[in-house]
Amino acid sequence: MKKTYFNHDSTARNDYRIVKMRSKLGMEGYGIFWAILEMLFTEENKLCIEDYDSLAFGLQCDAKVLKQVIEDFDLFVVENGCFYSRRLNNHIEDINNKSTKAKESIKKRWNNTNVIRTYNDSNTSKVNKSKVNKSKSIEERIIDFNKSIQSISDVSDDDKENFFLYWTEKNKSGSKFRAEMERTFSIPLRLKRWSSNNFNKQKSRFPDYFDSLLMKRMDDSSKKEYEQHLKNLGYTTEYNPNAGQKWIKK
């Protein structure tokens, strides 16, 4: 239990038993009552006394007044030479319950974090493992890296090849390849992103359709490249006496 504070009800002074005590002992008795609660709280809500003199000395109050506060107004339970507060018991139980719930909540979040971490670790490439696996040569690690790439489905062979060539470029010393120099590296995530974003693929400088005006503005060399680009896309030429040569997709 965290022994720092306990609740002080703002209406405690209106409790019938405290009103009764205040009517006889005044605010002195009220102050002694709260001082006793503070001492009980730090002592797990139990104080055993052989006489009231030593306790009164600690609180710098009259022993007779202290005895009255403890015994005469049903504010404390006296048993076997010791006393405790029912009211304080409720506060301590509430504190302990909140502490238990907080620990369970932290434990739950920690377990969830471990599940996520385990999932991520299972999808993290062997590249990260190779950082601590000093027994394998860089060539063996590159082979493992390629095996991990090839095991992934729904990605074209071209994308896999380009991905592999880019990320296995070695550093100057030849001790590591590019992927190993990343802080984290998940092959499934990076390869899927590589494929979807068309990384490392050159964009054609020609449109994927026939543009007669564009072709008229081109020089002979560019015109040949554009014609070849259209042929690669499945276009063929037809001649019309009125419109001239036209490109039509099959």
Coordinates of C-alpha atoms in Angstrom, one line a residue:
M1 CA 0.0 0.0 0.0
K2 CA 1.3 3.4 -0.9
K3 CA 1.6 5.3 2.4
T4 CA 1.2 8.8 1.2
Y5 CA -2.3 10.0 1.8
F6 CA -5.8 8.9 2.6
N7 CA -9.2 10.5 1.9
H8 CA -10.3 13.2 4.2
D9 CA -14.0 13.6 3.8
S10 CA -15.1 17.2 3.4
T11 CA -18.2 16.5 5.6
A12 CA -16.5 14.5 8.3
R13 CA -17.0 17.2 10.9
N14 CA -20.8 16.6 10.5
D15 CA -20.7 13.0 11.4
Y16 CA -22.8 12.5 14.5
R17 CA -20.1 10.8 16.5
I18 CA -17.6 13.6 15.7
V19 CA -20.2 16.2 16.5
K20 CA -20.6 14.5 19.9
M21 CA -16.9 14.5 20.4
R22 CA -16.5 18.1 19.4
S23 CA -19.3 19.2 21.8
K24 CA -17.3 17.8 24.7
L25 CA -13.6 18.2 23.6
G26 CA -13.9 21.0 21.1
M27 CA -11.5 21.4 18.1
E28 CA -8.7 20.0 20.1
G29 CA -10.4 16.6 20.1
Y30 CA -11.1 17.0 16.4
G31 CA -7.4 17.6 15.7
I32 CA -6.3 14.6 17.9
F33 CA -8.8 12.4 16.0
W34 CA -7.2 13.2 12.6
A35 CA -3.7 12.9 14.0
I36 CA -4.6 9.4 15.3
L37 CA -5.9 8.4 11.8
E38 CA -2.6 9.6 10.3
M39 CA -0.6 7.4 12.7
L40 CA -2.9 4.4 12.1
F41 CA -2.6 4.8 8.3
T42 CA 1.2 4.5 8.5
E43 CA 0.9 1.5 10.9
E44 CA -1.4 -0.6 8.7
N45 CA -4.4 0.6 10.8
K46 CA -3.4 -0.9 14.1
L47 CA -1.8 0.6 17.2
C48 CA -1.3 -1.4 20.4
I49 CA -0.7 0.6 23.5
E50 CA 0.2 -0.4 27.1
D51 CA -0.8 3.1 28.2
Y52 CA -1.8 6.3 26.5
D53 CA 1.0 8.4 27.9
S54 CA 3.6 7.4 25.2
L55 CA 1.1 7.9 22.4
A56 CA 0.0 11.3 23.9
F57 CA 3.6 12.4 24.1
G58 CA 4.1 11.7 20.4
L59 CA 1.0 13.8 19.6
Q60 CA 1.9 16.4 22.2
C61 CA -1.6 16.2 23.8
D62 CA -3.1 15.3 27.1
A63 CA -3.3 11.5 27.7
K64 CA -6.8 11.8 29.2
V65 CA -8.1 13.7 26.2
L66 CA -6.5 11.1 23.9
K67 CA -8.1 8.2 25.8
Q68 CA -11.5 9.9 25.4
V69 CA -11.1 10.4 21.7
I70 CA -10.2 6.7 21.2
E71 CA -12.7 5.1 23.6
D72 CA -15.7 7.3 24.3
F73 CA -17.3 8.2 20.9
D74 CA -17.3 5.0 18.9
L75 CA -14.8 6.4 16.5
F76 CA -12.3 3.5 16.9
V77 CA -12.6 -0.2 17.7
V78 CA -10.6 -1.3 20.8
E79 CA -9.6 -4.9 21.0
N80 CA -7.0 -6.7 23.1
G81 CA -5.1 -3.6 24.0
C82 CA -5.0 -2.3 20.5
F83 CA -7.3 -0.2 18.4
Y84 CA -8.1 0.5 14.7
S85 CA -10.5 2.6 12.6
R86 CA -13.4 1.0 10.6
R87 CA -13.5 4.1 8.5
L88 CA -9.8 3.8 7.7
N89 CA -10.2 0.1 6.9
N90 CA -12.6 1.1 4.0
H91 CA -10.1 3.6 2.7
I92 CA -7.2 1.1 2.8
E93 CA -9.3 -1.5 1.1
D94 CA -10.2 0.9 -1.6
I95 CA -6.5 1.9 -2.1
N96 CA -5.5 -1.8 -2.3
N97 CA -8.3 -2.6 -4.8
K98 CA -7.2 0.3 -7.1
S99 CA -3.6 -0.8 -6.8
T100 CA -4.5 -4.4 -7.7
K101 CA -6.6 -3.2 -10.7
A102 CA -3.7 -0.9 -11.8
K103 CA -1.2 -3.8 -11.7
E104 CA -3.6 -6.1 -13.6
S105 CA -4.1 -3.3 -16.2
I106 CA -0.3 -2.9 -16.6
K107 CA 0.2 -6.7 -16.8
K108 CA -2.5 -6.9 -19.5
R109 CA -0.9 -4.1 -21.5
W110 CA 2.5 -5.7 -21.1
N111 CA 1.1 -9.1 -22.3
N112 CA -0.5 -7.4 -25.3
T113 CA 2.8 -5.6 -26.1
N114 CA 4.6 -9.0 -26.0
V115 CA 2.0 -10.5 -28.3
I116 CA 2.5 -7.6 -30.8
R117 CA 6.3 -7.9 -30.4
T118 CA 6.2 -11.6 -31.0
Y119 CA 4.0 -11.1 -34.1
N120 CA 6.4 -8.5 -35.4
D121 CA 9.4 -10.6 -34.6
S122 CA 7.9 -13.5 -36.5
N123 CA 7.5 -11.3 -39.6
T124 CA 10.9 -9.6 -39.3
S125 CA 13.4 -10.9 -41.7
K126 CA 16.4 -12.9 -41.0
V127 CA 18.4 -9.8 -41.6
N128 CA 18.0 -8.6 -38.0
K129 CA 18.9 -12.0 -36.7
S130 CA 22.1 -12.0 -38.8
K131 CA 23.3 -9.0 -36.9
V132 CA 23.9 -11.2 -33.9
N133 CA 24.7 -14.3 -35.9
K134 CA 28.4 -13.8 -36.5
S135 CA 28.9 -17.5 -37.4
K136 CA 27.5 -17.0 -40.9
S137 CA 29.4 -15.3 -43.7
I138 CA 27.9 -12.4 -45.6
E139 CA 27.3 -14.6 -48.7
E140 CA 25.4 -17.1 -46.5
R141 CA 23.3 -14.3 -45.1
I142 CA 22.5 -13.0 -48.5
I143 CA 21.4 -16.5 -49.5
D144 CA 19.1 -16.6 -46.5
F145 CA 17.9 -13.2 -47.4
N146 CA 17.0 -14.3 -50.9
K147 CA 15.2 -17.4 -49.5
S148 CA 13.0 -15.2 -47.4
I149 CA 12.2 -13.1 -50.4
Q150 CA 11.3 -16.0 -52.6
S151 CA 9.0 -17.5 -49.9
I152 CA 6.6 -14.5 -50.1
S153 CA 3.7 -14.9 -52.5
D154 CA 1.6 -12.3 -54.5
V155 CA 4.8 -10.5 -55.6
S156 CA 6.1 -10.7 -59.2
D157 CA 9.5 -12.3 -59.9
D158 CA 10.7 -9.0 -61.3
D159 CA 9.9 -7.1 -58.2
K160 CA 11.6 -9.8 -56.1
E161 CA 14.7 -9.6 -58.3
N162 CA 14.9 -5.8 -58.2
F163 CA 14.3 -5.8 -54.4
F164 CA 17.0 -8.4 -53.9
L165 CA 19.6 -6.6 -56.0
Y166 CA 18.9 -3.3 -54.3
W167 CA 19.0 -4.4 -50.7
T168 CA 22.0 -6.8 -51.0
E169 CA 24.5 -4.1 -52.1
K170 CA 27.5 -4.5 -49.8
N171 CA 29.2 -1.7 -47.8
K172 CA 32.8 -0.7 -48.6
S173 CA 34.3 -3.2 -46.2
G174 CA 32.1 -6.0 -47.5
S175 CA 31.0 -6.9 -43.9
K176 CA 27.3 -6.0 -44.3
F177 CA 24.8 -5.6 -47.1
R178 CA 22.3 -2.7 -47.3
A179 CA 19.4 -4.3 -45.5
E180 CA 21.6 -5.2 -42.6
M181 CA 22.4 -1.6 -42.1
E182 CA 18.8 -0.6 -41.5
R183 CA 17.7 -0.3 -37.8
T184 CA 14.7 -2.6 -38.5
F185 CA 13.9 -4.5 -41.6
S186 CA 10.8 -6.6 -42.2
I187 CA 11.1 -8.4 -45.6
P188 CA 7.3 -9.0 -46.0
L189 CA 6.3 -5.4 -45.2
R190 CA 9.1 -3.8 -47.3
L191 CA 8.7 -6.1 -50.3
K192 CA 4.9 -5.5 -50.4
R193 CA 5.5 -1.8 -50.2
W194 CA 8.2 -2.0 -52.8
S195 CA 5.9 -3.8 -55.2
S196 CA 2.9 -1.6 -54.7
N197 CA 4.9 1.6 -55.1
N198 CA 6.9 0.4 -58.1
F199 CA 10.2 1.3 -56.5
N200 CA 13.3 1.1 -58.7
K201 CA 11.2 1.1 -61.9
Q202 CA 11.8 3.7 -64.5
K203 CA 8.8 5.5 -65.7
S204 CA 8.4 5.8 -69.5
R205 CA 8.7 9.3 -70.9
F206 CA 6.0 8.4 -73.4
P207 CA 2.3 8.1 -72.8
D208 CA 0.6 4.7 -72.9
Y209 CA -1.6 5.9 -75.8
F210 CA -1.2 7.3 -79.3
D211 CA -0.9 11.1 -79.3
S212 CA -0.7 12.3 -82.9
L213 CA 0.1 15.9 -81.9
L214 CA 3.0 14.7 -79.7
M215 CA 4.4 12.6 -82.4
K216 CA 4.4 15.5 -84.9
R217 CA 6.6 17.5 -82.5
M218 CA 9.2 14.7 -82.0
D219 CA 12.4 14.4 -83.8
D220 CA 13.1 11.2 -85.8
S221 CA 15.0 9.5 -82.9
S222 CA 12.3 10.2 -80.3
K223 CA 9.6 9.2 -82.9
K224 CA 11.2 5.8 -83.3
E225 CA 11.3 5.3 -79.5
Y226 CA 7.7 6.3 -79.2
E227 CA 6.7 3.9 -82.0
Q228 CA 8.5 1.1 -80.3
H229 CA 6.8 1.9 -77.0
L230 CA 3.4 1.8 -78.7
K231 CA 4.2 -1.6 -80.3
N232 CA 5.2 -2.9 -76.9
L233 CA 1.8 -1.9 -75.6
G234 CA 0.1 -3.8 -78.5
Y235 CA -0.5 -1.0 -81.0
T236 CA -0.4 -1.6 -84.7
T237 CA -0.5 0.9 -87.6
E238 CA -3.2 1.3 -90.2
Y239 CA -3.3 3.6 -93.2
N240 CA -6.3 5.7 -94.1
P241 CA -6.3 7.8 -97.3
N242 CA -8.1 10.6 -95.5
A243 CA -6.5 10.5 -92.0
G244 CA -3.1 9.1 -93.0
Q245 CA -1.3 6.6 -90.7
K246 CA -3.1 5.7 -87.5
W247 CA -2.1 3.7 -84.5
I248 CA -4.7 1.3 -83.2
K249 CA -4.5 -1.0 -80.2
K250 CA -5.2 -4.7 -80.9

